[in-house]
Amino acid sequence: MLELQPLPYAYNALEPYIDEETMRIHHDKHHQAYLDKFKLAWQEQHDLKKLSAEQVLWQLEELKEKVDEKTWMALKNHGGGFVHHNVLWEIMSPNGPREPVGELKEKIKDLGNFAEFKQNFTDLALGQFGSGWAWLVLDGQGQLRTYALPNQDSPLSFKHHILLGVDVWEHAYYLKYQNRRADYLTAWWNVVDFNAVEKRYQAALAKIK
Ligand code: MN3
């Protein structure tokens, strides 16, 4: 049975960059709602029960022919919301290294130096019109890529492994930053845990071998 995991740190652990109330509502209400709605859609389709949420997103195109459109949209939107927020909580922490470590420290140079990567990633997040996420992924050929996608559209559905993502839905920042998405993003870099990103990079490398 899929259950929402508690945050791996206290709700106020990312203060002052991400405030306690935002974390509480984001995790307990928004993330929970994605999971609840994903489970409703998922459990209605007996065949899907043996797939994890990640596998559902990975096979999303193939599933188009197997489920009705309403179910498919629910799997895409709420499955995406469930999986993406699990990643988000994982790649943030009160005290991780704030710059790439391990093998990713070298690999990130494919995208320029870290400062250039950070600026480009921030620009993608800022430029995403409306709700969505900016992503750093590893593709099937072992190349790093960055892009933004709307809503809860998932890199997994492009067969890309997620290394890092930032949520630019207003619910992620509006209580503290209101319309100032740029200020939220500047603050967000102070809570990214690159130990966790390196772990995801190693896991992704193992999957594409
Ligand atoms: Mn969110």
GROMACS .gro file of C-alpha atoms and ligand atoms in nm:
model
  210
    1MET     CA    1   0.000   0.000   0.000
    2LEU     CA    2   0.134   0.342  -0.094
    3GLU     CA    3   0.152   0.580   0.197
    4LEU     CA    4   0.282   0.932   0.231
    5GLN     CA    5   0.620   0.924   0.403
    6PRO     CA    6   0.686   1.189   0.667
    7LEU     CA    7   0.933   1.462   0.577
    8PRO     CA    8   1.292   1.349   0.650
    9TYR     CA    9   1.336   1.665   0.865
   10ALA     CA   10   1.121   1.898   1.073
   11TYR     CA   11   0.871   2.128   0.899
   12ASN     CA   12   1.074   2.428   1.015
   13ALA     CA   13   1.415   2.278   0.927
   14LEU     CA   14   1.452   2.475   0.604
   15GLU     CA   15   1.381   2.812   0.767
   16PRO     CA   16   1.439   3.091   0.684
   17TYR     CA   17   1.456   2.989   0.317
   18ILE     CA   18   1.139   2.780   0.307
   19ASP     CA   19   0.899   2.860   0.588
   20GLU     CA   20   0.735   2.609   0.818
   21GLU     CA   21   0.377   2.683   0.714
   22THR     CA   22   0.457   2.637   0.346
   23MET     CA   23   0.629   2.304   0.419
   24ARG     CA   24   0.340   2.188   0.633
   25ILE     CA   25   0.072   2.269   0.374
   26HIS     CA   26   0.287   2.155   0.082
   27HIS     CA   27   0.357   1.814   0.233
   28ASP     CA   28   0.047   1.740   0.441
   29LYS     CA   29  -0.214   1.885   0.205
   30HIS     CA   30  -0.083   1.911  -0.151
   31HIS     CA   31   0.139   1.603  -0.155
   32GLN     CA   32  -0.123   1.400   0.032
   33ALA     CA   33  -0.390   1.507  -0.219
   34TYR     CA   34  -0.176   1.398  -0.516
   35LEU     CA   35  -0.126   1.060  -0.353
   36ASP     CA   36  -0.495   1.017  -0.266
   37LYS     CA   37  -0.607   1.098  -0.620
   38PHE     CA   38  -0.334   0.887  -0.776
   39LYS     CA   39  -0.441   0.591  -0.562
   40LEU     CA   40  -0.804   0.635  -0.667
   41ALA     CA   41  -0.711   0.627  -1.035
   42TRP     CA   42  -0.453   0.354  -0.986
   43GLN     CA   43  -0.667   0.117  -0.786
   44GLU     CA   44  -0.952   0.142  -1.033
   45GLN     CA   45  -0.723  -0.025  -1.286
   46HIS     CA   46  -0.638  -0.369  -1.158
   47ASP     CA   47  -0.357  -0.416  -1.409
   48LEU     CA   48  -0.168  -0.116  -1.279
   49LYS     CA   49  -0.141  -0.241  -0.924
   50LYS     CA   50   0.180  -0.423  -0.990
   51LEU     CA   51   0.346  -0.105  -1.120
   52SER     CA   52   0.509   0.149  -0.890
   53ALA     CA   53   0.413   0.513  -0.935
   54GLU     CA   54   0.750   0.570  -1.104
   55GLN     CA   55   0.683   0.283  -1.345
   56VAL     CA   56   0.339   0.424  -1.426
   57LEU     CA   57   0.501   0.755  -1.528
   58TRP     CA   58   0.779   0.577  -1.719
   59GLN     CA   59   0.520   0.385  -1.920
   60LEU     CA   60   0.272   0.667  -1.951
   61GLU     CA   61   0.264   0.672  -2.333
   62GLU     CA   62   0.214   0.296  -2.349
   63LEU     CA   63  -0.065   0.319  -2.090
   64LYS     CA   64  -0.263   0.553  -2.316
   65GLU     CA   65  -0.397   0.251  -2.501
   66LYS     CA   66  -0.477   0.058  -2.184
   67VAL     CA   67  -0.677   0.304  -1.973
   68ASP     CA   68  -0.951   0.558  -2.042
   69GLU     CA   69  -0.858   0.922  -2.089
   70LYS     CA   70  -0.980   1.039  -1.750
   71THR     CA   71  -0.776   0.773  -1.572
   72TRP     CA   72  -0.474   0.851  -1.789
   73MET     CA   73  -0.489   1.221  -1.700
   74ALA     CA   74  -0.519   1.133  -1.330
   75LEU     CA   75  -0.217   0.901  -1.350
   76LYS     CA   76  -0.016   1.171  -1.528
   77ASN     CA   77  -0.114   1.462  -1.303
   78HIS     CA   78  -0.146   1.298  -0.963
   79GLY     CA   79   0.114   1.027  -1.020
   80GLY     CA   80   0.352   1.304  -1.127
   81GLY     CA   81   0.261   1.512  -0.824
   82PHE     CA   82   0.319   1.219  -0.590
   83VAL     CA   83   0.656   1.114  -0.735
   84HIS     CA   84   0.795   1.464  -0.789
   85HIS     CA   85   0.732   1.575  -0.432
   86ASN     CA   86   0.907   1.264  -0.299
   87VAL     CA   87   1.210   1.378  -0.498
   88LEU     CA   88   1.177   1.737  -0.379
   89TRP     CA   89   1.181   1.646  -0.007
   90GLU     CA   90   1.476   1.416  -0.071
   91ILE     CA   91   1.698   1.669  -0.248
   92MET     CA   92   1.650   1.939   0.014
   93SER     CA   93   1.797   1.938   0.365
   94PRO     CA   94   1.901   2.183   0.635
   95ASN     CA   95   2.271   2.102   0.603
   96GLY     CA   96   2.387   1.926   0.287
   97PRO     CA   97   2.664   2.055   0.063
   98ARG     CA   98   2.522   2.331  -0.158
   99GLU     CA   99   2.742   2.251  -0.457
  100PRO     CA  100   2.788   1.925  -0.650
  101VAL     CA  101   3.004   1.656  -0.488
  102GLY     CA  102   3.138   1.320  -0.602
  103GLU     CA  103   3.118   1.226  -0.969
  104LEU     CA  104   2.850   1.483  -1.043
  105LYS     CA  105   3.100   1.755  -0.952
  106GLU     CA  106   3.293   1.666  -1.270
  107LYS     CA  107   2.995   1.568  -1.482
  108ILE     CA  108   2.814   1.898  -1.424
  109LYS     CA  109   3.093   2.066  -1.625
  110ASP     CA  110   2.922   1.924  -1.935
  111LEU     CA  111   2.670   2.201  -1.869
  112GLY     CA  112   2.930   2.469  -1.800
  113ASN     CA  113   3.069   2.546  -1.457
  114PHE     CA  114   2.843   2.523  -1.154
  115ALA     CA  115   2.763   2.895  -1.155
  116GLU     CA  116   2.651   2.871  -1.520
  117PHE     CA  117   2.445   2.562  -1.451
  118LYS     CA  118   2.281   2.732  -1.154
  119GLN     CA  119   2.196   3.040  -1.359
  120ASN     CA  120   2.058   2.838  -1.650
  121PHE     CA  121   1.851   2.619  -1.421
  122THR     CA  122   1.717   2.926  -1.239
  123ASP     CA  123   1.628   3.087  -1.572
  124LEU     CA  124   1.438   2.775  -1.677
  125ALA     CA  125   1.245   2.779  -1.349
  126LEU     CA  126   1.175   3.152  -1.380
  127GLY     CA  127   1.070   3.116  -1.742
  128GLN     CA  128   0.820   2.837  -1.683
  129PHE     CA  129   0.489   3.012  -1.754
  130GLY     CA  130   0.236   2.914  -1.489
  131SER     CA  131   0.281   2.600  -1.285
  132GLY     CA  132   0.553   2.345  -1.339
  133TRP     CA  133   0.904   2.236  -1.251
  134ALA     CA  134   1.260   2.282  -1.372
  135TRP     CA  135   1.454   1.958  -1.398
  136LEU     CA  136   1.808   1.823  -1.413
  137VAL     CA  137   1.798   1.472  -1.557
  138LEU     CA  138   2.021   1.198  -1.692
  139ASP     CA  139   1.906   1.067  -2.028
  140GLY     CA  140   1.944   0.712  -2.158
  141GLN     CA  141   2.274   0.799  -2.329
  142GLY     CA  142   2.426   0.920  -2.003
  143GLN     CA  143   2.396   1.289  -2.088
  144LEU     CA  144   2.281   1.554  -1.844
  145ARG     CA  145   1.993   1.767  -1.959
  146THR     CA  146   1.799   2.056  -1.812
  147TYR     CA  147   1.452   2.175  -1.906
  148ALA     CA  148   1.127   2.295  -1.758
  149LEU     CA  149   0.798   2.112  -1.793
  150PRO     CA  150   0.446   2.238  -1.715
  151ASN     CA  151   0.221   2.110  -1.439
  152GLN     CA  152   0.325   1.763  -1.317
  153ASP     CA  153   0.448   1.640  -1.656
  154SER     CA  154   0.730   1.404  -1.570
  155PRO     CA  155   1.082   1.357  -1.707
  156LEU     CA  156   1.020   0.988  -1.636
  157SER     CA  157   0.769   0.985  -1.921
  158PHE     CA  158   1.057   1.084  -2.153
  159LYS     CA  159   1.260   0.796  -2.004
  160HIS     CA  160   1.485   1.043  -1.825
  161HIS     CA  161   1.613   0.986  -1.471
  162ILE     CA  162   1.547   1.274  -1.232
  163LEU     CA  163   1.849   1.410  -1.047
  164LEU     CA  164   1.715   1.744  -0.926
  165GLY     CA  165   1.390   1.936  -0.955
  166VAL     CA  166   1.243   2.259  -0.830
  167ASP     CA  167   0.873   2.315  -0.787
  168VAL     CA  168   0.752   2.650  -0.922
  169TRP     CA  169   0.383   2.600  -0.853
  170GLU     CA  170   0.272   2.903  -0.649
  171HIS     CA  171   0.183   2.674  -0.357
  172ALA     CA  172   0.559   2.611  -0.320
  173TYR     CA  173   0.638   2.974  -0.237
  174TYR     CA  174   0.339   3.207  -0.231
  175LEU     CA  175   0.292   3.232   0.148
  176LYS     CA  176   0.643   3.367   0.200
  177TYR     CA  177   0.741   3.510  -0.136
  178GLN     CA  178   0.404   3.599  -0.295
  179ASN     CA  179   0.472   3.677  -0.663
  180ARG     CA  180   0.852   3.692  -0.615
  181ARG     CA  181   0.946   3.364  -0.778
  182ALA     CA  182   1.304   3.486  -0.833
  183ASP     CA  183   1.352   3.546  -0.458
  184TYR     CA  184   1.217   3.200  -0.381
  185LEU     CA  185   1.460   3.043  -0.628
  186THR     CA  186   1.756   3.236  -0.486
  187ALA     CA  187   1.660   3.108  -0.141
  188TRP     CA  188   1.598   2.754  -0.265
  189TRP     CA  189   1.961   2.700  -0.366
  190ASN     CA  190   2.045   2.735   0.006
  191VAL     CA  191   1.853   2.418   0.090
  192VAL     CA  192   1.954   2.190  -0.200
  193ASP     CA  193   2.143   1.887  -0.067
  194PHE     CA  194   2.398   1.779  -0.328
  195ASN     CA  195   2.479   1.461  -0.135
  196ALA     CA  196   2.126   1.351  -0.217
  197VAL     CA  197   2.163   1.465  -0.579
  198GLU     CA  198   2.487   1.265  -0.610
  199LYS     CA  199   2.306   0.957  -0.474
  200ARG     CA  200   2.038   1.002  -0.738
  201TYR     CA  201   2.309   1.043  -1.004
  202GLN     CA  202   2.474   0.715  -0.899
  203ALA     CA  203   2.138   0.536  -0.898
  204ALA     CA  204   2.059   0.675  -1.244
  205LEU     CA  205   2.399   0.566  -1.380
  206ALA     CA  206   2.337   0.214  -1.251
  207LYS     CA  207   1.999   0.204  -1.428
  208ILE     CA  208   2.130   0.304  -1.771
  209LYS     CA  209   2.418   0.053  -1.768
  210MN3     MN  210   0.420   2.128  -0.510
   0.00000   0.00000   0.00000
